[in-house]
Amino acid sequence: MTTILLKTSRALGATLGLSGLLLASSAEAQISTPQPSPKSTVTQRVGLTDVTITYSRPSARGRAVFGDKTLVAYGKRWRTGANATTTIKFSDDVTLEGKKVPAGEYGIYTIPNKAEWLVVLNKSTKQGADVDGFKDDQDVVRIAAKTYKLGNKAETFTINFSDLTPATANVDMQWELTGAKFKIGTEVDAKVMAQIDEKVIKGTAATPNDYAAAAVYYLDNNKDPKQALAWIQKANEKDPKFWNVHTEAKIRMKMKDYKGAATAAEQSKKLALEGKNADYVKMNEDLMLEAKKLTK
């Protein structure tokens, strides 16, 4: 009898222990609901530099956004979003509106006004936007971002990248009917030239793709056309591709060798026909027509 009671007691204890764990687990579990200001991350390669912005996106929901006694008051520091501090990260050194900023991650704070916003990058990404907690001595750069009126209302605060060039882009902040943007500049030429120097000029194992890339960069950036021609010819020596032969035609046009340009374009067209690429066929025909006109 004692043995039976002991086993029953142990079984009951195990059951109660399991129930306790389940209750504790249920108590710790939280209900997941959509956030009113959801987190967003946008990344853009600008030149050869990766730029990442992480922020939370509040919505207007019928409220006046910018102005006096509004959601975002003029002349007061704003965390440029909601919830945690908005951050921006650069993989390399950049410039913001011409001012140098080292590679790294920073908090973005803004002081909106009607005509422009003051944009502040600060070393701290967690200090908050309130006046008492903000540390001005941690500022990295301060720049002005001109405002403009949006054509369509932006219900939800949005940060994106616009006006991309091979070395620059604008960070564009939009909400309600207001937009404000500032320019990021990156170093491209020095980096590309260092690669060309290492792989093509000093290197001993340059591939046709390396020669072609160097030639295209020289062509697009108005560098020595004779050198560009020498490199594209090396790229085309053993296995000419219609796009590379077309590059040779464009380089020769730039050098005013119209006869040579037409010959290269004719070869590129033939290769493009074999490759069934109508776009390059048309581009070569246009180049040959232009070369013919300039030969006269």
Coordinates of C-alpha atoms in Angstrom, one line a residue:
M1 CA 0.0 0.0 0.0
T2 CA 2.8 2.4 0.9
T3 CA 4.5 1.6 -2.5
I4 CA 1.3 2.4 -4.4
L5 CA 0.8 5.8 -2.6
L6 CA 4.5 6.7 -3.2
K7 CA 4.2 6.1 -7.0
T8 CA 0.9 8.0 -7.1
S9 CA 2.5 11.0 -5.3
R10 CA 5.4 11.0 -7.7
A11 CA 3.2 10.9 -10.7
L12 CA 1.0 13.7 -9.4
G13 CA 4.1 15.8 -8.6
A14 CA 5.4 15.3 -12.2
T15 CA 2.1 16.3 -13.6
L16 CA 1.9 19.5 -11.5
G17 CA 5.5 20.3 -12.4
L18 CA 4.7 20.0 -16.1
S19 CA 1.6 22.1 -15.7
G20 CA 3.6 24.8 -14.0
L21 CA 6.1 24.9 -16.8
L22 CA 3.3 25.2 -19.4
L23 CA 1.7 28.0 -17.4
A24 CA 5.0 29.8 -17.0
S25 CA 5.7 29.4 -20.7
S26 CA 2.2 30.7 -21.6
A27 CA 2.7 33.7 -19.3
E28 CA 6.0 34.6 -20.9
A29 CA 4.7 34.4 -24.5
Q30 CA 3.7 37.8 -25.9
I31 CA 1.1 38.6 -28.5
S32 CA 2.6 39.9 -31.7
T33 CA 0.7 42.7 -33.4
P34 CA 1.6 45.1 -36.2
Q35 CA 3.7 48.1 -35.1
P36 CA 2.2 51.5 -35.7
S37 CA 5.6 52.7 -36.9
P38 CA 7.2 49.6 -38.5
K39 CA 11.0 49.3 -38.8
S40 CA 12.6 49.6 -42.3
T41 CA 16.1 49.2 -43.7
V42 CA 17.1 50.6 -47.1
T43 CA 20.6 50.0 -48.6
Q44 CA 22.1 51.5 -51.7
R45 CA 25.4 51.2 -53.3
V46 CA 26.7 54.6 -54.2
G47 CA 29.7 54.4 -56.4
L48 CA 31.7 51.6 -54.7
T49 CA 30.3 52.4 -51.2
D50 CA 27.4 50.7 -49.4
V51 CA 25.1 53.1 -47.6
T52 CA 22.5 51.6 -45.2
I53 CA 19.7 53.5 -43.4
T54 CA 17.6 51.9 -40.6
Y55 CA 14.6 53.8 -39.3
S56 CA 11.0 53.4 -38.1
R57 CA 8.1 54.8 -40.3
P58 CA 5.3 56.7 -38.6
S59 CA 2.2 57.6 -40.5
A60 CA 0.2 60.9 -40.4
R61 CA -3.2 59.4 -39.6
G62 CA -5.0 62.7 -40.1
R63 CA -2.5 64.7 -38.1
A64 CA -0.7 67.8 -39.3
V65 CA 3.0 66.8 -39.5
F66 CA 5.3 69.8 -40.0
G67 CA 4.8 73.3 -38.5
D68 CA 4.2 75.0 -35.2
K69 CA 2.4 72.9 -32.6
T70 CA 2.3 69.9 -34.9
L71 CA 3.5 66.4 -34.8
V72 CA 7.1 67.5 -35.8
A73 CA 7.5 71.1 -34.6
Y74 CA 9.7 73.5 -36.5
G75 CA 13.0 74.4 -34.9
K76 CA 13.1 71.3 -32.6
R77 CA 15.3 68.3 -32.8
W78 CA 13.6 65.2 -34.3
R79 CA 14.9 61.6 -34.3
T80 CA 13.9 61.6 -38.1
G81 CA 11.4 58.8 -37.7
A82 CA 9.9 57.0 -34.7
N83 CA 11.0 54.6 -31.9
A84 CA 14.7 54.0 -31.9
T85 CA 17.2 56.5 -33.3
T86 CA 17.4 56.5 -37.1
T87 CA 20.9 55.3 -38.2
I88 CA 23.0 55.6 -41.3
K89 CA 26.0 53.5 -42.1
F90 CA 28.8 54.0 -44.6
S91 CA 31.2 51.2 -45.7
D92 CA 33.8 53.8 -46.8
D93 CA 34.6 57.5 -46.2
V94 CA 32.1 59.8 -47.9
T95 CA 31.1 63.4 -48.1
L96 CA 27.8 64.9 -47.2
E97 CA 27.1 68.1 -49.1
G98 CA 30.9 68.3 -49.6
K99 CA 31.8 67.8 -45.9
K100 CA 33.9 64.7 -45.1
V101 CA 32.5 61.9 -43.0
P102 CA 34.5 58.8 -42.0
A103 CA 33.2 55.3 -42.6
G104 CA 31.0 54.1 -39.8
E105 CA 27.5 54.1 -38.3
Y106 CA 25.9 57.3 -37.0
G107 CA 22.6 58.5 -35.7
I108 CA 20.6 60.9 -37.9
Y109 CA 18.9 63.8 -36.2
T110 CA 17.1 66.6 -37.9
I111 CA 15.8 70.0 -37.0
P112 CA 13.1 70.7 -39.6
N113 CA 12.1 74.2 -40.6
K114 CA 10.0 75.4 -43.5
A115 CA 12.8 76.3 -46.0
E116 CA 15.4 73.7 -44.9
W117 CA 16.2 71.1 -42.4
L118 CA 19.4 71.0 -40.3
V119 CA 20.7 67.4 -40.6
V120 CA 23.0 66.2 -37.9
L121 CA 25.1 63.0 -37.8
N122 CA 26.1 62.1 -34.3
K123 CA 28.4 59.3 -33.1
S124 CA 25.8 58.0 -30.7
T125 CA 23.0 55.8 -32.2
K126 CA 21.1 55.4 -28.8
Q127 CA 21.1 58.8 -27.1
G128 CA 17.6 59.9 -28.1
A129 CA 16.5 63.2 -29.5
D130 CA 15.5 65.0 -26.3
V131 CA 17.3 68.1 -25.5
D132 CA 18.5 66.9 -22.1
G133 CA 20.0 63.7 -23.4
F134 CA 21.5 64.9 -26.6
K135 CA 25.3 65.4 -26.7
D136 CA 26.3 68.0 -29.2
D137 CA 30.0 67.2 -28.6
Q138 CA 29.4 63.9 -30.3
D139 CA 28.3 65.5 -33.6
V140 CA 30.3 64.4 -36.7
V141 CA 28.7 66.8 -39.2
R142 CA 25.9 69.3 -39.7
I143 CA 24.5 70.1 -43.1
A144 CA 21.5 71.9 -44.6
A145 CA 18.9 70.0 -46.5
K146 CA 16.7 72.2 -48.7
T147 CA 13.0 71.4 -48.6
Y148 CA 10.6 71.0 -51.6
K149 CA 6.9 70.3 -52.0
L150 CA 5.8 66.8 -52.9
G151 CA 3.4 66.3 -55.8
N152 CA 1.5 63.6 -54.0
K153 CA 0.9 63.2 -50.2
A154 CA 3.2 60.7 -48.5
E155 CA 1.0 59.3 -45.7
T156 CA 4.0 57.4 -44.2
F157 CA 7.4 58.8 -43.5
T158 CA 9.8 57.5 -46.1
I159 CA 13.6 57.7 -46.6
N160 CA 15.0 56.6 -50.0
F161 CA 17.8 57.3 -52.4
S162 CA 17.4 59.4 -55.5
D163 CA 19.3 61.1 -58.3
L164 CA 22.0 58.4 -58.5
T165 CA 25.2 59.0 -60.5
P166 CA 28.3 56.8 -60.7
A167 CA 29.6 58.5 -57.6
T168 CA 26.8 60.3 -55.8
A169 CA 23.2 60.0 -54.6
N170 CA 20.7 62.0 -52.6
V171 CA 19.1 60.8 -49.4
D172 CA 15.5 61.9 -49.8
M173 CA 13.2 62.2 -46.7
Q174 CA 9.5 62.6 -47.5
W175 CA 6.4 63.0 -45.3
E176 CA 3.0 64.5 -45.9
L177 CA 3.7 67.2 -48.6
T178 CA 7.3 67.9 -47.6
G179 CA 10.5 66.5 -48.9
A180 CA 14.1 67.3 -47.9
K181 CA 17.2 65.8 -49.3
F182 CA 21.0 65.9 -49.0
K183 CA 23.8 64.6 -51.3
I184 CA 26.2 61.8 -50.5
G185 CA 29.5 61.9 -52.5
T186 CA 31.9 58.9 -52.7
E187 CA 35.4 58.4 -54.0
V188 CA 35.3 56.3 -57.1
D189 CA 38.1 57.3 -59.5
A190 CA 41.0 56.6 -57.0
K191 CA 39.6 53.2 -56.2
V192 CA 39.0 52.1 -59.8
M193 CA 42.4 53.5 -60.9
A194 CA 44.1 51.5 -58.1
Q195 CA 42.4 48.3 -59.3
I196 CA 43.5 49.0 -62.9
D197 CA 47.0 49.7 -61.8
E198 CA 47.1 46.5 -59.8
K199 CA 45.4 44.1 -62.2
V200 CA 46.1 45.6 -65.7
I201 CA 49.1 47.9 -65.6
K202 CA 51.3 46.0 -63.1
G203 CA 49.5 42.7 -63.0
T204 CA 50.7 39.7 -65.0
A205 CA 47.4 37.7 -65.1
A206 CA 44.9 40.2 -66.5
T207 CA 41.9 38.6 -68.2
P208 CA 40.0 39.8 -71.2
N209 CA 37.3 41.1 -68.9
D210 CA 39.9 43.1 -66.9
Y211 CA 41.2 44.7 -70.1
A212 CA 37.7 45.4 -71.3
A213 CA 36.6 46.9 -67.9
A214 CA 39.7 49.2 -67.9
A215 CA 39.0 50.3 -71.5
V216 CA 35.4 51.1 -70.8
Y217 CA 36.3 53.1 -67.6
Y218 CA 38.8 55.1 -69.6
L219 CA 36.3 55.7 -72.4
D220 CA 33.4 56.7 -70.0
N221 CA 35.7 59.0 -67.9
N222 CA 37.5 60.8 -70.8
K223 CA 40.9 59.3 -70.0
D224 CA 43.7 58.4 -72.5
P225 CA 41.9 57.0 -75.6
K226 CA 45.0 55.4 -77.0
Q227 CA 45.5 53.4 -73.9
A228 CA 41.8 52.5 -73.9
L229 CA 42.1 51.3 -77.5
A230 CA 45.2 49.2 -76.6
W231 CA 43.3 47.5 -73.8
I232 CA 40.2 46.8 -75.7
Q233 CA 42.2 45.3 -78.5
K234 CA 43.8 42.9 -76.0
A235 CA 40.4 42.0 -74.8
N236 CA 39.3 41.2 -78.3
E237 CA 42.5 39.3 -79.4
K238 CA 41.4 35.7 -78.8
D239 CA 37.7 35.7 -78.2
P240 CA 36.0 38.9 -79.4
K241 CA 32.5 39.6 -78.0
F242 CA 30.1 41.9 -79.8
W243 CA 29.9 44.2 -76.9
N244 CA 33.7 44.6 -76.6
V245 CA 34.1 45.1 -80.3
H246 CA 31.4 47.8 -80.1
T247 CA 33.5 49.4 -77.4
E248 CA 36.4 49.5 -79.8
A249 CA 34.2 51.2 -82.3
K250 CA 33.2 53.9 -79.8
I251 CA 36.8 54.5 -78.8
R252 CA 37.8 54.9 -82.4
M253 CA 35.0 57.3 -83.0
K254 CA 36.3 59.4 -80.0
M255 CA 39.7 59.3 -81.6
K256 CA 38.1 60.5 -84.9
D257 CA 39.2 57.3 -86.6
Y258 CA 35.9 57.1 -88.4
K259 CA 37.0 54.4 -90.9
G260 CA 38.3 52.2 -88.2
A261 CA 35.2 52.8 -86.1
A262 CA 33.0 51.7 -89.0
T263 CA 35.0 48.6 -89.6
A264 CA 34.8 47.7 -85.9
A265 CA 31.1 48.4 -85.8
E266 CA 30.6 46.1 -88.9
Q267 CA 32.4 43.3 -87.1
S268 CA 30.4 43.9 -83.9
K269 CA 27.1 43.9 -85.9
K270 CA 28.0 40.5 -87.4
L271 CA 28.8 39.0 -84.0
A272 CA 25.5 40.5 -82.6
L273 CA 23.5 39.0 -85.4
E274 CA 25.1 35.6 -84.6
G275 CA 24.2 36.2 -81.0
K276 CA 20.7 37.3 -81.9
N277 CA 21.1 40.6 -80.0
A278 CA 18.9 43.1 -81.8
D279 CA 19.9 46.0 -79.6
Y280 CA 23.6 45.8 -80.5
V281 CA 22.7 45.3 -84.1
K282 CA 20.9 48.7 -84.0
M283 CA 23.6 50.4 -82.0
N284 CA 26.2 49.3 -84.5
E285 CA 24.1 50.4 -87.5
D286 CA 23.7 53.8 -85.9
L287 CA 27.4 54.1 -85.2
M288 CA 28.3 53.2 -88.8
L289 CA 25.8 55.8 -90.1
E290 CA 27.3 58.4 -87.9
A291 CA 30.9 57.4 -88.9
K292 CA 29.9 57.6 -92.6
K293 CA 28.5 61.2 -92.2
L294 CA 31.7 62.3 -90.3
T295 CA 34.0 60.8 -93.0
K296 CA 32.8 63.2 -95.6

